[in-house]
């Protein structure tokens, strides 16, 4: 029998909650796949019905071994882990290693890309991040017309550093995010400590991916809530929570979320992650390859094509399209085909950061719109 760890306040026997993880969805019996299975819904509010169903199953099911105390406890735990994932996990040593981030964030980096757009890669948000950002922002040329802040692969647990970093982009005294406990009570509120720098009256785009996690998600959510930035990429990891590990007698650990990070407006980070304003599909492997390529040369190497293309216009920005970019890629493809002949290897496909390219295009589009209003 699986026994709850004594350090956790799990006083209800698991066998009494075997159906709890499935209460909000139909429960189906295991039958031949060709046999129609009627759906049975157990109402959450009807506790007596839940107990009644369990008792009848235990006393009358055709295969007693399938409804033994041990089997029901195992089924209950499996359902709970599935229902609450990734907030609750039971991990062995191999799974602990597998749960580590697949990629490590690169070191912070700053560069000006063509058309006066500043690019800043934050790396992991640590106590040194606010100082790095403040120094970098203070050094921006007055000609800068947009800022891309890249938080891909950024992870961390230091919420104070995240709040101090976000403070550089919003007004003083603005609520940023809060930490809630198991009772949904606020245990700490983080607010901006200083006013945004005077030279930040420019379009701001945040770039994220599935590896953006923890305090980096809190940072992104704070700026999103303040309507200070556009978010581009894919959904973040959803690990905007504080986790605790409890050692089990089996040698495995129980890892569970004990506190949630919640933006001031109630936007949910945990467990599903933040949804970008503009989605751009690109695998984590492809993104890391592009980032490394940029570090070996310049960021513009992965966002600026060798073929000259037209400036993004208003219509393309509204439709979330870039026909000029698509045409440039097609022209490059045709040029490569001409270079490839019998017995000759096709040239290596150039590394392109499609997510960062879209971020740059959005800022250029905003520049076009701003020029049109003056």
CSV table of C-alpha atoms in Angstrom, one decimal:
chain,number,residue,atom,x,y,z
A,1,UNK,CA,0.0,0.0,0.0
A,2,UNK,CA,1.2,3.5,-0.8
A,3,UNK,CA,1.4,5.5,2.4
A,4,UNK,CA,1.4,9.3,2.4
A,5,UNK,CA,4.6,10.8,3.6
A,6,UNK,CA,4.2,11.9,7.3
A,7,UNK,CA,5.5,15.4,6.5
A,8,UNK,CA,2.6,16.1,4.2
A,9,UNK,CA,-0.9,16.8,5.6
A,10,UNK,CA,-2.6,14.1,3.4
A,11,UNK,CA,-4.9,12.6,6.1
A,12,UNK,CA,-7.6,11.2,3.8
A,13,UNK,CA,-6.8,7.6,2.7
A,14,UNK,CA,-6.1,7.5,-1.0
A,15,UNK,CA,-8.7,4.8,-1.6
A,16,UNK,CA,-11.4,7.3,-0.7
A,17,UNK,CA,-10.4,9.8,-3.4
A,18,UNK,CA,-9.7,7.3,-6.3
A,19,UNK,CA,-12.2,9.0,-8.5
A,20,UNK,CA,-11.4,12.6,-7.4
A,21,UNK,CA,-9.0,13.4,-10.3
A,22,UNK,CA,-11.7,12.2,-12.7
A,23,UNK,CA,-14.7,14.0,-11.3
A,24,UNK,CA,-14.8,16.7,-13.9
A,25,UNK,CA,-14.7,14.3,-16.8
A,26,UNK,CA,-16.5,11.1,-17.8
A,27,UNK,CA,-15.4,7.8,-16.3
A,28,UNK,CA,-15.1,4.9,-18.7
A,29,UNK,CA,-14.8,1.2,-18.0
A,30,UNK,CA,-12.0,-0.8,-19.6
A,31,UNK,CA,-13.6,-2.9,-22.4
A,32,UNK,CA,-12.9,-4.2,-25.8
A,33,UNK,CA,-12.1,-1.2,-28.0
A,34,UNK,CA,-14.9,-2.1,-30.4
A,35,UNK,CA,-17.5,-2.1,-27.6
A,36,UNK,CA,-19.5,1.1,-27.1
A,37,UNK,CA,-18.8,2.5,-23.6
A,38,UNK,CA,-21.4,4.6,-21.9
A,39,UNK,CA,-20.0,7.7,-20.1
A,40,UNK,CA,-20.7,8.0,-16.4
A,41,UNK,CA,-20.3,11.4,-14.7
A,42,UNK,CA,-19.8,11.7,-10.9
A,43,UNK,CA,-20.9,15.0,-9.6
A,44,UNK,CA,-18.3,16.7,-7.4
A,45,UNK,CA,-20.9,17.9,-5.0
A,46,UNK,CA,-22.4,14.5,-4.4
A,47,UNK,CA,-19.9,12.9,-1.9
A,48,UNK,CA,-22.4,10.2,-0.9
A,49,UNK,CA,-22.6,9.0,-4.5
A,50,UNK,CA,-18.8,8.8,-4.7
A,51,UNK,CA,-18.6,6.7,-1.6
A,52,UNK,CA,-21.5,4.5,-2.7
A,53,UNK,CA,-19.9,3.8,-6.1
A,54,UNK,CA,-16.6,2.9,-4.5
A,55,UNK,CA,-18.2,0.5,-2.0
A,56,UNK,CA,-20.3,-1.2,-4.6
A,57,UNK,CA,-17.3,-1.7,-6.9
A,58,UNK,CA,-15.2,-3.1,-4.1
A,59,UNK,CA,-17.9,-5.6,-3.0
A,60,UNK,CA,-19.3,-6.7,-6.4
A,61,UNK,CA,-16.7,-6.2,-9.2
A,62,UNK,CA,-16.0,-9.5,-11.1
A,63,UNK,CA,-12.2,-9.3,-10.5
A,64,UNK,CA,-11.5,-8.7,-6.8
A,65,UNK,CA,-7.8,-8.3,-7.4
A,66,UNK,CA,-8.5,-5.4,-9.7
A,67,UNK,CA,-10.2,-3.5,-6.9
A,68,UNK,CA,-7.9,-4.4,-4.0
A,69,UNK,CA,-6.9,-1.7,-1.5
A,70,UNK,CA,-3.4,-1.6,-3.1
A,71,UNK,CA,-4.7,-1.3,-6.6
A,72,UNK,CA,-7.2,1.4,-5.7
A,73,UNK,CA,-4.5,3.4,-3.9
A,74,UNK,CA,-2.2,3.1,-6.9
A,75,UNK,CA,-4.9,4.2,-9.3
A,76,UNK,CA,-5.7,7.1,-7.0
A,77,UNK,CA,-2.1,8.3,-6.9
A,78,UNK,CA,-1.8,7.9,-10.7
A,79,UNK,CA,-4.9,9.9,-11.2
A,80,UNK,CA,-3.8,12.6,-8.8
A,81,UNK,CA,-0.4,12.9,-10.5
A,82,UNK,CA,-2.0,13.1,-13.9
A,83,UNK,CA,-4.5,15.7,-12.8
A,84,UNK,CA,-2.1,18.0,-10.9
A,85,UNK,CA,0.9,17.7,-13.2
A,86,UNK,CA,3.3,19.5,-13.4
A,87,UNK,CA,2.5,20.7,-9.9
A,88,UNK,CA,3.0,17.3,-8.4
A,89,UNK,CA,5.6,14.7,-9.4
A,90,UNK,CA,7.1,11.6,-8.0
A,91,UNK,CA,10.6,11.3,-9.4
A,92,UNK,CA,13.5,8.8,-9.2
A,93,UNK,CA,17.1,9.8,-9.8
A,94,UNK,CA,16.9,9.4,-13.5
A,95,UNK,CA,13.7,11.4,-13.7
A,96,UNK,CA,15.2,14.1,-11.6
A,97,UNK,CA,18.0,14.5,-14.1
A,98,UNK,CA,15.5,14.3,-17.0
A,99,UNK,CA,13.5,17.1,-15.4
A,100,UNK,CA,16.4,19.5,-15.5
A,101,UNK,CA,16.3,22.2,-18.3
A,102,UNK,CA,17.3,20.7,-21.6
A,103,UNK,CA,19.2,23.9,-22.4
A,104,UNK,CA,21.1,26.4,-20.3
A,105,UNK,CA,20.6,30.1,-20.9
A,106,UNK,CA,23.5,31.9,-22.5
A,107,UNK,CA,25.3,34.8,-20.9
A,108,UNK,CA,23.7,38.3,-21.1
A,109,UNK,CA,24.3,40.1,-24.4
A,110,UNK,CA,23.6,43.5,-25.9
A,111,UNK,CA,23.7,44.6,-29.6
A,112,UNK,CA,22.3,47.2,-31.9
A,113,UNK,CA,20.8,45.6,-35.0
A,114,UNK,CA,20.1,47.4,-38.3
A,115,UNK,CA,17.5,50.2,-38.3
A,116,UNK,CA,18.3,51.3,-34.8
A,117,UNK,CA,16.8,48.4,-32.9
A,118,UNK,CA,18.4,47.4,-29.6
A,119,UNK,CA,18.6,43.7,-28.8
A,120,UNK,CA,19.2,42.5,-25.2
A,121,UNK,CA,19.5,38.9,-24.2
A,122,UNK,CA,18.9,38.7,-20.4
A,123,UNK,CA,20.2,35.2,-19.6
A,124,UNK,CA,18.8,33.8,-16.4
A,125,UNK,CA,17.3,36.5,-14.2
A,126,UNK,CA,19.7,36.6,-11.2
A,127,UNK,CA,20.6,39.4,-8.6
A,128,UNK,CA,23.0,40.8,-11.2
A,129,UNK,CA,20.3,41.2,-13.9
A,130,UNK,CA,18.8,44.5,-12.7
A,131,UNK,CA,22.2,46.1,-12.8
A,132,UNK,CA,23.1,44.7,-16.2
A,133,UNK,CA,19.8,46.0,-17.6
A,134,UNK,CA,20.1,49.4,-16.0
A,135,UNK,CA,23.6,49.9,-17.3
A,136,UNK,CA,22.6,48.7,-20.8
A,137,UNK,CA,19.5,50.8,-20.9
A,138,UNK,CA,21.4,53.9,-19.8
A,139,UNK,CA,23.9,53.4,-22.6
A,140,UNK,CA,21.3,53.1,-25.4
A,141,UNK,CA,21.9,55.7,-28.2
A,142,UNK,CA,19.1,58.4,-28.5
A,143,UNK,CA,18.6,57.1,-32.0
A,144,UNK,CA,17.2,53.7,-30.8
A,145,UNK,CA,13.7,53.3,-32.1
A,146,UNK,CA,12.8,49.9,-30.5
A,147,UNK,CA,13.9,47.3,-28.0
A,148,UNK,CA,13.8,43.5,-28.2
A,149,UNK,CA,14.3,41.8,-24.8
A,150,UNK,CA,15.1,38.1,-25.3
A,151,UNK,CA,14.1,35.8,-22.4
A,152,UNK,CA,14.3,32.5,-24.2
A,153,UNK,CA,15.8,29.7,-22.0
A,154,UNK,CA,15.7,32.1,-19.0
A,155,UNK,CA,14.9,30.5,-15.7
A,156,UNK,CA,15.3,31.2,-12.1
A,157,UNK,CA,13.7,31.5,-8.6
A,158,UNK,CA,14.8,35.0,-7.5
A,159,UNK,CA,11.5,36.9,-7.6
A,160,UNK,CA,13.1,40.1,-6.1
A,161,UNK,CA,15.5,40.2,-9.1
A,162,UNK,CA,12.6,39.8,-11.5
A,163,UNK,CA,10.7,42.6,-9.8
A,164,UNK,CA,13.7,44.9,-9.8
A,165,UNK,CA,14.3,44.2,-13.5
A,166,UNK,CA,10.6,44.9,-14.3
A,167,UNK,CA,10.8,48.1,-12.4
A,168,UNK,CA,13.1,49.6,-15.0
A,169,UNK,CA,10.2,49.5,-17.6
A,170,UNK,CA,7.2,50.7,-15.6
A,171,UNK,CA,6.2,53.6,-13.3
A,172,UNK,CA,7.3,53.6,-9.7
A,173,UNK,CA,5.0,51.9,-7.1
A,174,UNK,CA,3.1,49.8,-9.7
A,175,UNK,CA,2.0,46.3,-8.4
A,176,UNK,CA,3.8,43.7,-10.5
A,177,UNK,CA,3.0,40.2,-9.1
A,178,UNK,CA,2.2,38.4,-5.9
A,179,UNK,CA,2.9,35.0,-4.3
A,180,UNK,CA,-0.1,33.0,-3.1
A,181,UNK,CA,0.0,30.1,-0.6
A,182,UNK,CA,-2.0,26.9,-0.5
A,183,UNK,CA,-5.0,28.7,1.0
A,184,UNK,CA,-4.9,31.2,-1.9
A,185,UNK,CA,-3.7,33.9,0.5
A,186,UNK,CA,-1.3,36.6,-0.6
A,187,UNK,CA,2.0,36.1,1.3
A,188,UNK,CA,4.1,38.7,-0.6
A,189,UNK,CA,3.4,41.5,-3.0
A,190,UNK,CA,6.2,42.7,-5.4
A,191,UNK,CA,5.9,46.3,-6.7
A,192,UNK,CA,8.1,48.4,-8.9
A,193,UNK,CA,10.7,50.3,-6.9
A,194,UNK,CA,11.6,53.1,-9.3
A,195,UNK,CA,10.2,54.9,-12.3
A,196,UNK,CA,11.1,53.7,-15.8
A,197,UNK,CA,14.1,55.2,-17.4
A,198,UNK,CA,13.4,58.4,-19.4
A,199,UNK,CA,14.9,56.8,-22.6
A,200,UNK,CA,12.4,53.9,-22.7
A,201,UNK,CA,9.7,55.6,-24.6
A,202,UNK,CA,10.1,53.1,-27.4
A,203,UNK,CA,8.3,50.0,-28.6
A,204,UNK,CA,9.3,47.0,-26.4
A,205,UNK,CA,9.0,43.3,-27.6
A,206,UNK,CA,9.6,40.4,-25.3
A,207,UNK,CA,10.7,37.1,-26.9
A,208,UNK,CA,9.8,33.8,-25.0
A,209,UNK,CA,9.7,30.1,-25.6
A,210,UNK,CA,8.8,26.8,-23.7
A,211,UNK,CA,12.0,27.1,-21.7
A,212,UNK,CA,11.1,30.5,-20.3
A,213,UNK,CA,10.3,29.6,-16.7
A,214,UNK,CA,10.0,30.7,-13.1
A,215,UNK,CA,10.9,34.3,-12.3
A,216,UNK,CA,11.3,35.0,-16.0
A,217,UNK,CA,7.6,34.2,-16.5
A,218,UNK,CA,6.8,36.6,-13.6
A,219,UNK,CA,8.9,39.3,-15.3
A,220,UNK,CA,7.1,38.8,-18.6
A,221,UNK,CA,3.6,38.7,-17.0
A,222,UNK,CA,4.3,41.9,-15.1
A,223,UNK,CA,5.2,43.8,-18.2
A,224,UNK,CA,2.3,42.2,-20.1
A,225,UNK,CA,-0.1,43.3,-17.4
A,226,UNK,CA,1.2,46.9,-17.5
A,227,UNK,CA,0.6,46.9,-21.2
A,228,UNK,CA,4.3,47.8,-21.6
A,229,UNK,CA,5.3,45.1,-24.1
A,230,UNK,CA,4.2,42.7,-26.8
A,231,UNK,CA,5.0,39.1,-26.3
A,232,UNK,CA,6.3,37.0,-29.2
A,233,UNK,CA,7.1,33.3,-29.4
A,234,UNK,CA,5.2,30.3,-27.9
A,235,UNK,CA,3.6,29.5,-24.6
A,236,UNK,CA,6.0,29.6,-21.7
A,237,UNK,CA,6.7,26.6,-19.4
A,238,UNK,CA,4.0,27.3,-16.8
A,239,UNK,CA,6.4,26.8,-13.9
A,240,UNK,CA,5.5,30.1,-12.4
A,241,UNK,CA,5.5,28.6,-8.9
A,242,UNK,CA,7.7,27.7,-6.0
A,243,UNK,CA,8.4,24.0,-5.6
A,244,UNK,CA,9.4,21.9,-2.6
A,245,UNK,CA,11.0,18.4,-2.6
A,246,UNK,CA,10.1,15.8,0.0
A,247,UNK,CA,12.2,12.7,0.3
A,248,UNK,CA,10.2,9.5,0.3
A,249,UNK,CA,11.1,6.2,2.0
A,250,UNK,CA,11.5,4.5,-1.3
A,251,UNK,CA,14.4,6.8,-2.3
A,252,UNK,CA,12.3,8.8,-4.7
A,253,UNK,CA,11.2,12.4,-4.1
A,254,UNK,CA,7.8,14.1,-4.1
A,255,UNK,CA,8.1,17.4,-5.9
A,256,UNK,CA,5.1,19.7,-5.5
A,257,UNK,CA,4.2,23.3,-6.0
A,258,UNK,CA,3.6,25.0,-2.7
A,259,UNK,CA,3.2,28.6,-3.8
A,260,UNK,CA,2.0,30.2,-7.0
A,261,UNK,CA,3.2,33.4,-8.7
A,262,UNK,CA,0.2,35.4,-9.8
A,263,UNK,CA,0.3,38.8,-11.7
A,264,UNK,CA,-1.7,41.6,-10.0
A,265,UNK,CA,-4.7,41.2,-12.4
A,266,UNK,CA,-5.0,37.5,-11.7
A,267,UNK,CA,-3.5,36.3,-14.9
A,268,UNK,CA,-2.6,32.6,-14.5
A,269,UNK,CA,1.0,31.5,-15.1
A,270,UNK,CA,0.9,28.2,-13.4
A,271,UNK,CA,0.5,25.5,-14.7
A,272,UNK,CA,-0.2,26.3,-18.4
A,273,UNK,CA,2.2,29.2,-19.0
A,274,UNK,CA,1.7,32.6,-20.7
A,275,UNK,CA,0.3,32.8,-24.2
A,276,UNK,CA,2.2,35.2,-26.5
A,277,UNK,CA,0.4,38.0,-28.4
A,278,UNK,CA,2.0,36.8,-31.6
A,279,UNK,CA,2.8,33.1,-31.9
A,280,UNK,CA,5.8,32.0,-34.0
A,281,UNK,CA,6.5,28.2,-34.1
A,282,UNK,CA,10.1,27.2,-33.8
A,283,UNK,CA,11.6,24.3,-31.9
A,284,UNK,CA,13.8,24.9,-28.9
A,285,UNK,CA,16.7,23.1,-30.7
A,286,UNK,CA,16.3,25.5,-33.7
A,287,UNK,CA,16.2,28.5,-31.4
A,288,UNK,CA,19.3,27.5,-29.5
A,289,UNK,CA,21.1,26.9,-32.7
A,290,UNK,CA,20.2,30.4,-33.9
A,291,UNK,CA,21.3,32.0,-30.7
A,292,UNK,CA,24.7,30.2,-30.8
A,293,UNK,CA,25.1,31.2,-34.4
A,294,UNK,CA,24.4,34.9,-33.5
A,295,UNK,CA,27.0,34.7,-30.7
A,296,UNK,CA,29.6,33.5,-33.1
A,297,UNK,CA,29.0,36.5,-35.3
A,298,UNK,CA,26.3,39.1,-35.0
A,299,UNK,CA,22.5,39.0,-34.3
A,300,UNK,CA,21.8,40.5,-37.7
A,301,UNK,CA,23.4,37.3,-39.2
A,302,UNK,CA,20.3,35.4,-38.2
A,303,UNK,CA,17.6,38.0,-38.8
A,304,UNK,CA,18.7,40.0,-41.9
A,305,UNK,CA,18.6,38.2,-45.2
A,306,UNK,CA,21.3,38.7,-47.9
A,307,UNK,CA,18.5,39.5,-50.3
A,308,UNK,CA,17.2,43.1,-50.0
A,309,UNK,CA,13.5,43.1,-49.1
A,310,UNK,CA,10.8,45.8,-48.8
A,311,UNK,CA,10.0,47.4,-45.6
A,312,UNK,CA,7.1,45.9,-43.7
A,313,UNK,CA,3.9,47.9,-44.4
A,314,UNK,CA,0.8,48.5,-42.3
A,315,UNK,CA,-1.4,45.9,-44.0
A,316,UNK,CA,1.2,43.2,-43.4
A,317,UNK,CA,1.5,44.1,-39.8
A,318,UNK,CA,-2.3,43.9,-39.2
A,319,UNK,CA,-2.5,40.5,-41.0
A,320,UNK,CA,0.5,39.2,-39.1
A,321,UNK,CA,2.2,38.5,-42.4
A,322,UNK,CA,5.4,39.5,-44.2
A,323,UNK,CA,5.1,38.8,-47.9
A,324,UNK,CA,8.4,40.6,-48.6
A,325,UNK,CA,10.2,38.2,-46.3
A,326,UNK,CA,8.5,35.2,-47.8
A,327,UNK,CA,9.5,36.4,-51.3
A,328,UNK,CA,13.1,36.9,-50.2
A,329,UNK,CA,13.3,33.4,-48.9
A,330,UNK,CA,11.8,32.0,-52.1
A,331,UNK,CA,14.4,34.0,-54.1
A,332,UNK,CA,17.2,32.5,-52.0
A,333,UNK,CA,15.8,29.0,-52.5
A,334,UNK,CA,15.8,29.4,-56.3
A,335,UNK,CA,19.3,30.8,-56.2
A,336,UNK,CA,20.5,27.7,-54.2
A,337,UNK,CA,18.8,25.4,-56.7
A,338,UNK,CA,20.8,27.1,-59.5
A,339,UNK,CA,24.0,26.5,-57.6
A,340,UNK,CA,23.3,22.8,-57.1
A,341,UNK,CA,24.3,20.5,-60.0
A,342,UNK,CA,25.1,16.8,-60.6
A,343,UNK,CA,27.7,15.6,-58.1
A,344,UNK,CA,27.6,18.7,-56.1
A,345,UNK,CA,26.3,19.0,-52.5
A,346,UNK,CA,23.6,21.5,-51.9
A,347,UNK,CA,24.8,24.5,-49.9
A,348,UNK,CA,24.0,24.4,-46.2
A,349,UNK,CA,20.7,26.0,-45.3
A,350,UNK,CA,21.4,29.4,-43.6
A,351,UNK,CA,20.4,29.5,-39.9
A,352,UNK,CA,17.6,31.9,-39.3
A,353,UNK,CA,15.9,33.0,-36.1
A,354,UNK,CA,12.3,33.2,-37.2
A,355,UNK,CA,11.1,34.3,-33.7
A,356,UNK,CA,13.6,37.1,-33.5
A,357,UNK,CA,12.9,38.0,-37.1
A,358,UNK,CA,9.2,38.5,-36.3
A,359,UNK,CA,10.1,40.6,-33.3
A,360,UNK,CA,12.3,42.9,-35.4
A,361,UNK,CA,9.6,43.1,-38.1
A,362,UNK,CA,6.9,44.1,-35.5
A,363,UNK,CA,9.1,46.9,-34.3
A,364,UNK,CA,9.7,48.0,-37.9
A,365,UNK,CA,5.9,47.9,-38.5
A,366,UNK,CA,5.3,50.0,-35.4
A,367,UNK,CA,7.8,52.5,-36.7
A,368,UNK,CA,5.9,52.7,-40.0
A,369,UNK,CA,2.6,53.3,-38.1
A,370,UNK,CA,4.2,56.0,-36.0
A,371,UNK,CA,5.6,57.7,-39.1
A,372,UNK,CA,2.2,57.6,-40.6
A,373,UNK,CA,0.6,59.4,-37.6
A,374,UNK,CA,3.0,62.4,-37.7
